[in-house]
PDB file of C-alpha atoms and ligand atoms in Angstrom:
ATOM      1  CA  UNK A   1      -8.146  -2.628  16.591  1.00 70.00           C
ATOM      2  CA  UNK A   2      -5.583  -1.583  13.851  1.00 87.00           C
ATOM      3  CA  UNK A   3      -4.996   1.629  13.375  1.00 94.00           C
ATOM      4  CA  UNK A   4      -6.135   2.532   9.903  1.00 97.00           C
ATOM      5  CA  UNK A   5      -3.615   3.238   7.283  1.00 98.00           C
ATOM      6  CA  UNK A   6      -4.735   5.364   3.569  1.00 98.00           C
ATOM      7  CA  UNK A   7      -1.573   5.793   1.426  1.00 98.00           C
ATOM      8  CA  UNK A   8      -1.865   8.148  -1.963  1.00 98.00           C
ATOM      9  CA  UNK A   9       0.216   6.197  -4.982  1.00 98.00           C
ATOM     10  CA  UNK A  10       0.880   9.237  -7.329  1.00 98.00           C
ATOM     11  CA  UNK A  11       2.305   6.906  -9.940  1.00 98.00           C
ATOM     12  CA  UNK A  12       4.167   8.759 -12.455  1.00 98.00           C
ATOM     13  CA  UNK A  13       2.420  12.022 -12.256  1.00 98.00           C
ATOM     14  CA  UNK A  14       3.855  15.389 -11.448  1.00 95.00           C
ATOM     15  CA  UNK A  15       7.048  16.959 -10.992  1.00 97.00           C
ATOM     16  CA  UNK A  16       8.855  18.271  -7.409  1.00 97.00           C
ATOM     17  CA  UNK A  17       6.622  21.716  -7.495  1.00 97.00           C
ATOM     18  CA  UNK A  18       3.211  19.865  -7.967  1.00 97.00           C
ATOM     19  CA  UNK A  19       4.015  17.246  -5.498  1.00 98.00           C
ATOM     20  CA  UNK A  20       4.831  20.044  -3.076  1.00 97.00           C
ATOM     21  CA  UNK A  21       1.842  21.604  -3.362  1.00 97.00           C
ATOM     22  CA  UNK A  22      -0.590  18.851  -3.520  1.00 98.00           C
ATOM     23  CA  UNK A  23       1.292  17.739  -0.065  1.00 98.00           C
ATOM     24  CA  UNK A  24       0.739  20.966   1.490  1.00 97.00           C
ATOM     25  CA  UNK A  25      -2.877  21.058   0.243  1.00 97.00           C
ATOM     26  CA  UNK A  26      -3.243  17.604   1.848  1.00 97.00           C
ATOM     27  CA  UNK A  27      -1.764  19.170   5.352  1.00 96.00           C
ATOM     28  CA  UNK A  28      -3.505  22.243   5.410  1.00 95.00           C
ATOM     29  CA  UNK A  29      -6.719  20.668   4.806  1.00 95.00           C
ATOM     30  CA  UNK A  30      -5.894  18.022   7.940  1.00 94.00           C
ATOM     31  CA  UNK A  31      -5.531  20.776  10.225  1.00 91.00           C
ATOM     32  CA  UNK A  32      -9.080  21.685   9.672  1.00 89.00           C
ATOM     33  CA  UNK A  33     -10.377  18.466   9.745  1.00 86.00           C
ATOM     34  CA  UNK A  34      -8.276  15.456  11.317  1.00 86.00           C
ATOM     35  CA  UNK A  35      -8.586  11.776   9.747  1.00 90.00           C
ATOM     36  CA  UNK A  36      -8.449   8.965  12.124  1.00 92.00           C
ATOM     37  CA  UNK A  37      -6.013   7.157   9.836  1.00 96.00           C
ATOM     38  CA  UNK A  38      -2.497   7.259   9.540  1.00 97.00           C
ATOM     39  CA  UNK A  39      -1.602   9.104   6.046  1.00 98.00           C
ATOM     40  CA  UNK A  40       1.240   8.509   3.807  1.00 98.00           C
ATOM     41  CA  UNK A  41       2.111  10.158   0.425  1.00 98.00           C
ATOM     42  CA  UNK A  42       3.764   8.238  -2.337  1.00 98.00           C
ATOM     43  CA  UNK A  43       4.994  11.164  -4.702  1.00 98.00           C
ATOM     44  CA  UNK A  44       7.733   9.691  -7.511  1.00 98.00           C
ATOM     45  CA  UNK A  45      10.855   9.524  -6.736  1.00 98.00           C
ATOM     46  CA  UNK A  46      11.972  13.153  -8.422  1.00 98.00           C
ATOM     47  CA  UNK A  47       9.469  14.771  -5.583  1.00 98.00           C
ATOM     48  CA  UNK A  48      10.451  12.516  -2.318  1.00 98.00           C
ATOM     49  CA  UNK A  49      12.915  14.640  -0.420  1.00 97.00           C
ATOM     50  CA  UNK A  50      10.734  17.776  -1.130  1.00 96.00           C
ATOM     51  CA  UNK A  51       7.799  16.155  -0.269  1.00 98.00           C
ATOM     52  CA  UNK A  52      10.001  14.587   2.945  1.00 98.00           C
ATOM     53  CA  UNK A  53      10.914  18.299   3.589  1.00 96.00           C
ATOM     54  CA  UNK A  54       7.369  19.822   3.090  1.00 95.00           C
ATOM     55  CA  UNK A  55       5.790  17.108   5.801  1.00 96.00           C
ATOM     56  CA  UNK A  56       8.630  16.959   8.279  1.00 94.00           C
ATOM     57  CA  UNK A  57       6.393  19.147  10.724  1.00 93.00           C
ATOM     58  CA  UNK A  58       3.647  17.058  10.143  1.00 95.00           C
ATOM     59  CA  UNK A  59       1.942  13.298  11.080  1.00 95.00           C
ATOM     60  CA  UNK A  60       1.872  13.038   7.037  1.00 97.00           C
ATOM     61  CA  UNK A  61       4.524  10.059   6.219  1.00 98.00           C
ATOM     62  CA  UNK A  62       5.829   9.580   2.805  1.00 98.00           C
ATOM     63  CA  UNK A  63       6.719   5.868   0.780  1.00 98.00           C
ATOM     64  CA  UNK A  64       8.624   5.242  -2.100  1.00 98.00           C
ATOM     65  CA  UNK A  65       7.077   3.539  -4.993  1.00 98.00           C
ATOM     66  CA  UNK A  66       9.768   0.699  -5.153  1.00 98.00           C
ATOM     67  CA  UNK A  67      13.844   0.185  -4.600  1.00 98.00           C
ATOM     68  CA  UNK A  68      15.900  -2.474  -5.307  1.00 98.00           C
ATOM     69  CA  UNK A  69      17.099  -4.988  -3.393  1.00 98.00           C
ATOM     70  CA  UNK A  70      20.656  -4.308  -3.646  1.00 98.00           C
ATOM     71  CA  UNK A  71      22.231  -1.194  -1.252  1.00 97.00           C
ATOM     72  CA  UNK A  72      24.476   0.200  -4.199  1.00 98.00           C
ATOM     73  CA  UNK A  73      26.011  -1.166  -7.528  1.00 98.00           C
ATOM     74  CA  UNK A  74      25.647  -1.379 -11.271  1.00 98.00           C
ATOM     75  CA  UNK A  75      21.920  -1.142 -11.697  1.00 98.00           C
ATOM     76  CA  UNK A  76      21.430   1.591 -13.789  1.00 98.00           C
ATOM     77  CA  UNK A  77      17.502   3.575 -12.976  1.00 97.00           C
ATOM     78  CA  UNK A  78      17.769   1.800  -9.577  1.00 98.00           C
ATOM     79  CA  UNK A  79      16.876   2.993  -6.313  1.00 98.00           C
ATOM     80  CA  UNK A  80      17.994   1.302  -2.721  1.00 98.00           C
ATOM     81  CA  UNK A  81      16.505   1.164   0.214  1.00 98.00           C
ATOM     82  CA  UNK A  82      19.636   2.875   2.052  1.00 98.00           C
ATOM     83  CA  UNK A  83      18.964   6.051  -0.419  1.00 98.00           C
ATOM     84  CA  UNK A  84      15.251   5.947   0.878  1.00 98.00           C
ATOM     85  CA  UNK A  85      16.059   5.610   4.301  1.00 98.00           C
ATOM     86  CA  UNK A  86      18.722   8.994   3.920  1.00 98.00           C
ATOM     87  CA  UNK A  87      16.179  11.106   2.528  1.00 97.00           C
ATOM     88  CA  UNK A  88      13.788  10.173   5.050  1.00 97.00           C
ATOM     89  CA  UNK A  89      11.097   7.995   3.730  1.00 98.00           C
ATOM     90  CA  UNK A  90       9.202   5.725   6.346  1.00 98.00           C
ATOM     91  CA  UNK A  91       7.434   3.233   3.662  1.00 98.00           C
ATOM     92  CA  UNK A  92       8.261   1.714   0.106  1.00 98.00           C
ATOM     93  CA  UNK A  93       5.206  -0.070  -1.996  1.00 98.00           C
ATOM     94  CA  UNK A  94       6.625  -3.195  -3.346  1.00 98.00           C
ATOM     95  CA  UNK A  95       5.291  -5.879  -5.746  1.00 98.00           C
ATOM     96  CA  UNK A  96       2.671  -2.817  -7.377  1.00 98.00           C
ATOM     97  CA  UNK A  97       1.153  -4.395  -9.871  1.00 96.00           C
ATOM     98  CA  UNK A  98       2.120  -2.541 -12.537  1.00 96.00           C
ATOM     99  CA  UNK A  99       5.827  -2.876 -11.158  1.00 97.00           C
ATOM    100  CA  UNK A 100       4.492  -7.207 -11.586  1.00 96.00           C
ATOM    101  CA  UNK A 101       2.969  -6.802 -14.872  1.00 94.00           C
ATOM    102  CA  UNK A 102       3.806  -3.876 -16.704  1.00 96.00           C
ATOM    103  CA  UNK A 103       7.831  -4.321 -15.771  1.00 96.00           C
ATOM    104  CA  UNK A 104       7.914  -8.117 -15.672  1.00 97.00           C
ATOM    105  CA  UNK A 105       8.866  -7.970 -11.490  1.00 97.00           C
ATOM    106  CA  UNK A 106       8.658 -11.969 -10.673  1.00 97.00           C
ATOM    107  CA  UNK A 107       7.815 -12.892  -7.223  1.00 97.00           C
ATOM    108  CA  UNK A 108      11.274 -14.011  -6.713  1.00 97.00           C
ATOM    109  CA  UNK A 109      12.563 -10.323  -7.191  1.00 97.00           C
ATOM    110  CA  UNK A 110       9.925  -8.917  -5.011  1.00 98.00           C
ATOM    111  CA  UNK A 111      10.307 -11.342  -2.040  1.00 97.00           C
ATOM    112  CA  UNK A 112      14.388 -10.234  -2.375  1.00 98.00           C
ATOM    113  CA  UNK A 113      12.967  -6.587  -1.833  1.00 98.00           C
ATOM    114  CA  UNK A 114      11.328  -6.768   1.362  1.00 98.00           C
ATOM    115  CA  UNK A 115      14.421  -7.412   3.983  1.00 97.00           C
ATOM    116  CA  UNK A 116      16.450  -4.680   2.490  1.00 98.00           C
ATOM    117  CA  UNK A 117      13.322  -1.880   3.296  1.00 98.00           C
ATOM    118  CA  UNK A 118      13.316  -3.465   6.737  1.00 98.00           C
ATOM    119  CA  UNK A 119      16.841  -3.109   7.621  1.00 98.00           C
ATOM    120  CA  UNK A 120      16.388   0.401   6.640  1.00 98.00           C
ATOM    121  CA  UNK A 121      13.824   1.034   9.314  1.00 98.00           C
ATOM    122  CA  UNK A 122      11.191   1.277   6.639  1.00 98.00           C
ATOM    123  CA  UNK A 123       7.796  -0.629   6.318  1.00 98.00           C
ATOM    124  CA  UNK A 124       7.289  -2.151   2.890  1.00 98.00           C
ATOM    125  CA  UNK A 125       3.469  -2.166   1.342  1.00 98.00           C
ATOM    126  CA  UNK A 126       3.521  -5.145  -0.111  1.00 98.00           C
ATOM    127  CA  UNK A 127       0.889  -5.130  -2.992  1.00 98.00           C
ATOM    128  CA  UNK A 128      -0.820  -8.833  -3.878  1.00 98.00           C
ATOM    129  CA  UNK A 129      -3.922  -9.654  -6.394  1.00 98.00           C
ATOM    130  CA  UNK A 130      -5.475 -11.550  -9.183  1.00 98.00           C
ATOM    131  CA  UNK A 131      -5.719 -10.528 -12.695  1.00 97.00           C
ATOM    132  CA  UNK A 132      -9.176 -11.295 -14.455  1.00 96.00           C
ATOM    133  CA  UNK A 133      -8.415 -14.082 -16.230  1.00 97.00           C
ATOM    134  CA  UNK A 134      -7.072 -15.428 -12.628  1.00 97.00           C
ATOM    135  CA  UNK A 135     -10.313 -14.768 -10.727  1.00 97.00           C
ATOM    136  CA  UNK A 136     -12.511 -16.094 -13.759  1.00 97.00           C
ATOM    137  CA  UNK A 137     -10.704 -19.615 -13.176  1.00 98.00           C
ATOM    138  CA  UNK A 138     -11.422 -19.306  -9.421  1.00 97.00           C
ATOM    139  CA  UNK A 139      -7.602 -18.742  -9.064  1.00 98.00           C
ATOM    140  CA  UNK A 140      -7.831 -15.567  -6.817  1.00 98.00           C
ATOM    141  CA  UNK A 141      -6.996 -16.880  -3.017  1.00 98.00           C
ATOM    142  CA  UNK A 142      -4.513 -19.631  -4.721  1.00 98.00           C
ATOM    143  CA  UNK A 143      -2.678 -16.727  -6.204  1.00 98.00           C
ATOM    144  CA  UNK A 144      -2.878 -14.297  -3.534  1.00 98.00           C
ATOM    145  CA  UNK A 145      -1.721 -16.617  -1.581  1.00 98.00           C
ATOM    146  CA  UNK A 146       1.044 -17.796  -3.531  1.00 98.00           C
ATOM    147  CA  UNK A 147       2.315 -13.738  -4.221  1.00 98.00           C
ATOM    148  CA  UNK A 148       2.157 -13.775   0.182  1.00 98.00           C
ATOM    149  CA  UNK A 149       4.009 -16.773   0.346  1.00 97.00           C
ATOM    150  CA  UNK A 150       6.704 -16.075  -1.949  1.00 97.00           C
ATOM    151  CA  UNK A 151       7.379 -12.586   0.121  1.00 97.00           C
ATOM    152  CA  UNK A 152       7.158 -13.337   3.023  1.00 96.00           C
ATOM    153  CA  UNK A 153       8.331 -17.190   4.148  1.00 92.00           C
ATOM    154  CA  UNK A 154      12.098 -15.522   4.093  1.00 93.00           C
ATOM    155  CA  UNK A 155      11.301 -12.831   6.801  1.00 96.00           C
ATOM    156  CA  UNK A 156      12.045 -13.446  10.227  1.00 94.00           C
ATOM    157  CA  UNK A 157       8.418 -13.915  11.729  1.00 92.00           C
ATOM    158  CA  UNK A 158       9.469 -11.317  14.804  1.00 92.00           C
ATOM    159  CA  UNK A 159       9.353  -8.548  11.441  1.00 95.00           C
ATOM    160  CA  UNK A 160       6.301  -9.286  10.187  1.00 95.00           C
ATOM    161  CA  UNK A 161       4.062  -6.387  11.873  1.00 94.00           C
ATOM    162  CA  UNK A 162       6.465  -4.139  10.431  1.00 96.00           C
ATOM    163  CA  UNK A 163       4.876  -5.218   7.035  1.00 97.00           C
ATOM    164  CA  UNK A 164       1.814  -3.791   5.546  1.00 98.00           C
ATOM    165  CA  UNK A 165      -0.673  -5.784   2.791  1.00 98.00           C
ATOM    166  CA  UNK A 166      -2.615  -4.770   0.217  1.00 98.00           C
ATOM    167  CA  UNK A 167      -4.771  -6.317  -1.643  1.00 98.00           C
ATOM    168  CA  UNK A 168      -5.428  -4.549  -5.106  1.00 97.00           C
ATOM    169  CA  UNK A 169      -6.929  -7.336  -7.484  1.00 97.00           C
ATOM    170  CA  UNK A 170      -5.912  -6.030 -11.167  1.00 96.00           C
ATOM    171  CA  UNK A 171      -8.627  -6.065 -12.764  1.00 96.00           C
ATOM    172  CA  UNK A 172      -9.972  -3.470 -10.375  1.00 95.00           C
ATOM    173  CA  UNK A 173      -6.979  -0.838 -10.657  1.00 95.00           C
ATOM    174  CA  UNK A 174      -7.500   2.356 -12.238  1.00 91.00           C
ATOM    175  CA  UNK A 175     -10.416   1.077 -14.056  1.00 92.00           C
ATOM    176  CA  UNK A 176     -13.227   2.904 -12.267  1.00 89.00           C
ATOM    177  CA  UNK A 177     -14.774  -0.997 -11.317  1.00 89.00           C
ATOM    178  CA  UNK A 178     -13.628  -1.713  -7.593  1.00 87.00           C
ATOM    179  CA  UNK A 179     -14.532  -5.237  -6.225  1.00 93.00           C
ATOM    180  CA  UNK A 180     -17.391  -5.560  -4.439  1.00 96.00           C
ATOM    181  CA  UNK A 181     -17.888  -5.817  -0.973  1.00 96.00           C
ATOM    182  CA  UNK A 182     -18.023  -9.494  -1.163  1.00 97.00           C
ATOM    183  CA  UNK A 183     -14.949 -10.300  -3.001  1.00 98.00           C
ATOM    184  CA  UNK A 184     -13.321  -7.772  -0.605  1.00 98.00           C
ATOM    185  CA  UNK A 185     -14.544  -9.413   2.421  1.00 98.00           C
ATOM    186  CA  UNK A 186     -13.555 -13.035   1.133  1.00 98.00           C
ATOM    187  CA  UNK A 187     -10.127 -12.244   0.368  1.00 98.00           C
ATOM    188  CA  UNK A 188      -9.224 -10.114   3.348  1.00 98.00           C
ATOM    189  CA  UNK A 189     -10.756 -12.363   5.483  1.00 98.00           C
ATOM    190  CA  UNK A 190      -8.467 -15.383   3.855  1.00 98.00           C
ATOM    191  CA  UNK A 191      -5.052 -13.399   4.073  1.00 98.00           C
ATOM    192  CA  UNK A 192      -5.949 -12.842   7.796  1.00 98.00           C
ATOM    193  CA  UNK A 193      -6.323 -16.313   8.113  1.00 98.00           C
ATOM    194  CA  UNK A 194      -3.490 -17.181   6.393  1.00 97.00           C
ATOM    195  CA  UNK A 195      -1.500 -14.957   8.636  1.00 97.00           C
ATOM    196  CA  UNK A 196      -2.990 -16.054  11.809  1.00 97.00           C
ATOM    197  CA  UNK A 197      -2.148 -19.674  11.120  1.00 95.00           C
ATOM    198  CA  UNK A 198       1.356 -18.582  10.329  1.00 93.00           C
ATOM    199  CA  UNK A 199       1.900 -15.887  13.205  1.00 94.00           C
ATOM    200  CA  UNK A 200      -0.774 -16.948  15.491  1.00 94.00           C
ATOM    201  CA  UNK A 201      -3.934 -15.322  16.567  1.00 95.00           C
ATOM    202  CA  UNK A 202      -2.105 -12.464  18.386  1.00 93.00           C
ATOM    203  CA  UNK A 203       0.680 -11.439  15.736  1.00 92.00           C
ATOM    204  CA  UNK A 204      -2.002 -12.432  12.756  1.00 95.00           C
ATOM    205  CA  UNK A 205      -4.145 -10.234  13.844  1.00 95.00           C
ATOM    206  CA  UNK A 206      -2.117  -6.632  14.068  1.00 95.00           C
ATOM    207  CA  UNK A 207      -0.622  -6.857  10.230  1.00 97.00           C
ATOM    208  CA  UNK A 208      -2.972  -4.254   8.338  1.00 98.00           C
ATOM    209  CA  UNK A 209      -4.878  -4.999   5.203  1.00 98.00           C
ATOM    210  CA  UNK A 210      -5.426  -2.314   2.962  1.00 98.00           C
ATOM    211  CA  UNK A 211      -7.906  -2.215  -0.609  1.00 98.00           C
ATOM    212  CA  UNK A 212      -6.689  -1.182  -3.555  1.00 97.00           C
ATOM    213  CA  UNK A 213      -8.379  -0.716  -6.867  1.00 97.00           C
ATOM    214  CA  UNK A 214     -10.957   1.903  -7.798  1.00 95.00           C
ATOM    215  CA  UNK A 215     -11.082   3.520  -4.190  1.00 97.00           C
ATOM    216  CA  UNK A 216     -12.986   6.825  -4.434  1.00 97.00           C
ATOM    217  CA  UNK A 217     -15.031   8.687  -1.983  1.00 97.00           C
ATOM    218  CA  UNK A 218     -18.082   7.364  -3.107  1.00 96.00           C
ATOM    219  CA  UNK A 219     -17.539   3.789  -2.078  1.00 96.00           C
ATOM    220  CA  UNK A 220     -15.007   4.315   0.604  1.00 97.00           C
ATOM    221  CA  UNK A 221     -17.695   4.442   3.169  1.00 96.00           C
ATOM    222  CA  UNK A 222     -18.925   0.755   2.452  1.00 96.00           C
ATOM    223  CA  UNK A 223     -15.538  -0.784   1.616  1.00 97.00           C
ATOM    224  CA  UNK A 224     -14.104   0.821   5.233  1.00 97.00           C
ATOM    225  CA  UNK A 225     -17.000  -1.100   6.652  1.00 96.00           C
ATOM    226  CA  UNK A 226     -15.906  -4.496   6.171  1.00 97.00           C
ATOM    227  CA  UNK A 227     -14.173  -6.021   9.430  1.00 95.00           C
ATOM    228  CA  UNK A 228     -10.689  -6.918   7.624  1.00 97.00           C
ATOM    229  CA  UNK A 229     -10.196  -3.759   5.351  1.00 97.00           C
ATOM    230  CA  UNK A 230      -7.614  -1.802   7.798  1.00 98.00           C
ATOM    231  CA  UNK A 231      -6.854   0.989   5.108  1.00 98.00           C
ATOM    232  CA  UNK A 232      -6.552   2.249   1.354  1.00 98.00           C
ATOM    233  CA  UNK A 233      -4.262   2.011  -0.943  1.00 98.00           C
ATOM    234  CA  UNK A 234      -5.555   4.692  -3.148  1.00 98.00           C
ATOM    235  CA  UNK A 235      -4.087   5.773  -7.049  1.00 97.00           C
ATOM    236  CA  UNK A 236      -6.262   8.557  -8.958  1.00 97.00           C
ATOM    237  CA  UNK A 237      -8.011   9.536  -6.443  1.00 98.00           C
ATOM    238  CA  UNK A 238      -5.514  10.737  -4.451  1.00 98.00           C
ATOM    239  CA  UNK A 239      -4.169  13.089  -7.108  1.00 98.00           C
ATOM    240  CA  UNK A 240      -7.266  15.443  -5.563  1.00 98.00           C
ATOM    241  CA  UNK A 241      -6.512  16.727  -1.912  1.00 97.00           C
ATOM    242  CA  UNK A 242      -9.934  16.527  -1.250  1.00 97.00           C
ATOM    243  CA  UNK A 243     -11.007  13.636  -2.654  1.00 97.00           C
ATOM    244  CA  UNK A 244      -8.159  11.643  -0.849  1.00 98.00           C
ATOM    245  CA  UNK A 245      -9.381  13.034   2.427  1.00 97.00           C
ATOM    246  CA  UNK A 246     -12.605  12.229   1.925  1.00 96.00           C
ATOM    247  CA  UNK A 247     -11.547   8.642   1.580  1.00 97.00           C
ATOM    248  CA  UNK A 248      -9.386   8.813   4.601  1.00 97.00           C
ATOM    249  CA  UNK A 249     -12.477  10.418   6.533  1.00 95.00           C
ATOM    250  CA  UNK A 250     -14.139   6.952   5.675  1.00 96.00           C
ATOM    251  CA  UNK A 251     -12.627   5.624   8.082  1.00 94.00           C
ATOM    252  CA  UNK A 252     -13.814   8.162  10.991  1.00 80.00           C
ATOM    253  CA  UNK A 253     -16.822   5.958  11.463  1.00 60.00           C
ATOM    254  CA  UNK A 254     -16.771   4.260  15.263  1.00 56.00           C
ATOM    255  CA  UNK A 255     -14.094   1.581  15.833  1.00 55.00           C
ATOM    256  CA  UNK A 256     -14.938  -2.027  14.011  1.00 56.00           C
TER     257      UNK A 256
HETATM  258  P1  PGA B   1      -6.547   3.313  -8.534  1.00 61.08           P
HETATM  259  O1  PGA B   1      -5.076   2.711  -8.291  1.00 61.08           O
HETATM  260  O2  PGA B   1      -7.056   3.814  -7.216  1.00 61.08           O
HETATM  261  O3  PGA B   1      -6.337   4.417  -9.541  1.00 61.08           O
HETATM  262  O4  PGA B   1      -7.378   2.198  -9.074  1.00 61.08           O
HETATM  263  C1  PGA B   1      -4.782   1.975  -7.141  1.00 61.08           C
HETATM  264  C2  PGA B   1      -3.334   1.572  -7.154  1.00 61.08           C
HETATM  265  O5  PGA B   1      -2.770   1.373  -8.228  1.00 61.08           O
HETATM  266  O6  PGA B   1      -2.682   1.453  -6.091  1.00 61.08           O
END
């Protein structure tokens, strides 16, 4: 069984002395109550090496929200993954998408993102989904699998369980409606398919597959249920300490 994996995307909200706080919220309330998931923080980038500081005691990881895919050079607002890797991040969510559809990121540009996070002994979150008018044509698993093709046919297959999914259909982010159970179930079940006939049963089987879209602590419980959802990928709710906890403590439940 995978390990589970909950990650907190902070977007673009709060500064270095909010961040710290909420992360030391996060770890004091852990050492009352353990999760049985592995937790990562994704603060913005003006709040990663406190945040990196504040958790360096503690199982707590932290991701970046994106970097580019070249190590230095004239890219002005740019991050790389070598800066990530220096201030001692261990994740970097790529292909968001608001990074897809908000900031125009094409496939192509995410796909050239992924190698550079491994290198750097980082795991890349790599975010995939349909927007509304895509699952109202049927289009979801074409696209979806499309968006998994396009970032991952260039990696070495020997990489791949370095790589995390998740699936966060668009329609279903920050909009209080999360997909159902169903169209949870029928996607993750196809992108484990797809990735067992590409890795085989064996490698296929120990990528996780995280939800994202909507996750709150009221339907965490029946969403951590279903056999391929390995984790969260969580965005207002995990602005709350306790709110994000509860959603990690969804996962507490006896092994799938
Ligand atoms: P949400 O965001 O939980 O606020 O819907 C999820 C995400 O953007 O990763």
């Amino acid at each position: 069984m995978n390990r589970p994996l909950v990650v907190g995307n902070w977007k673009m909200n709060g500064g270095p002395a909010g961040s710290l706080q909420l992360a030391r919220q996060i770890v004091r309330q852990l050492k009352s109550q353990p999760a049985r998931a592995d937790l990562v923080l994704a603060p913005p980038f003006t709040s990663l090496a406190s945040v990196v500081q504040a958790l360096r005691h503690s199982t707590v990881k932290v991701a970046a929200q994106n970097s580019h895919w070249a190590e230095s050079g004239a890219f002005t607002g740019e991050v790389s993954a070598p800066m990530l890797e220096e201030i001692g991040c261990h994740y970097v969510i790529l292909g968001h998408s608001e990074r897809r559809h908000v900031f125009h990121e094409s496939c192509g540009m995410i796909a050239r993102k992924l190698a550079p996070v491994l290198v750097h002994g980082m795991r890349p979150i790599l975010c995939v989904g349909e927007t509304s008018s895509e699952r109202r044509r049927k289009r979801t698993l074409q696209v979806v699998t499309a968006q998994l093709d396009s970032a991952l046919k260039g990696l070495a297959k020997g990489v791949i369980d370095k790589v995390e999914i998740a699936y966060e259909p668009v329609w279903a982010i920050g909009t209080g409606q999360n997909a159902t159970a169903e169209q949870v179930d029928e996607v993750h079940s196809s992108i484990r398919a797809y990735l067992k006939s590409w890795l085989g049963n064996a490698k296929g089987r120990v990528v996780r597959i995280l939800y994202g879209g909507s996750v709150k602590p009221e339907n965490a419980s029946t969403l951590a249920e279903i056999t391929e959802v390995n984790g969260f990928l969580v965005g207002g709710a995990s602005l709350d300490a306790e709110s994000f906890l509860a959603i990690a403590r969804a996962f507490s439940a006896p092994a799938k």
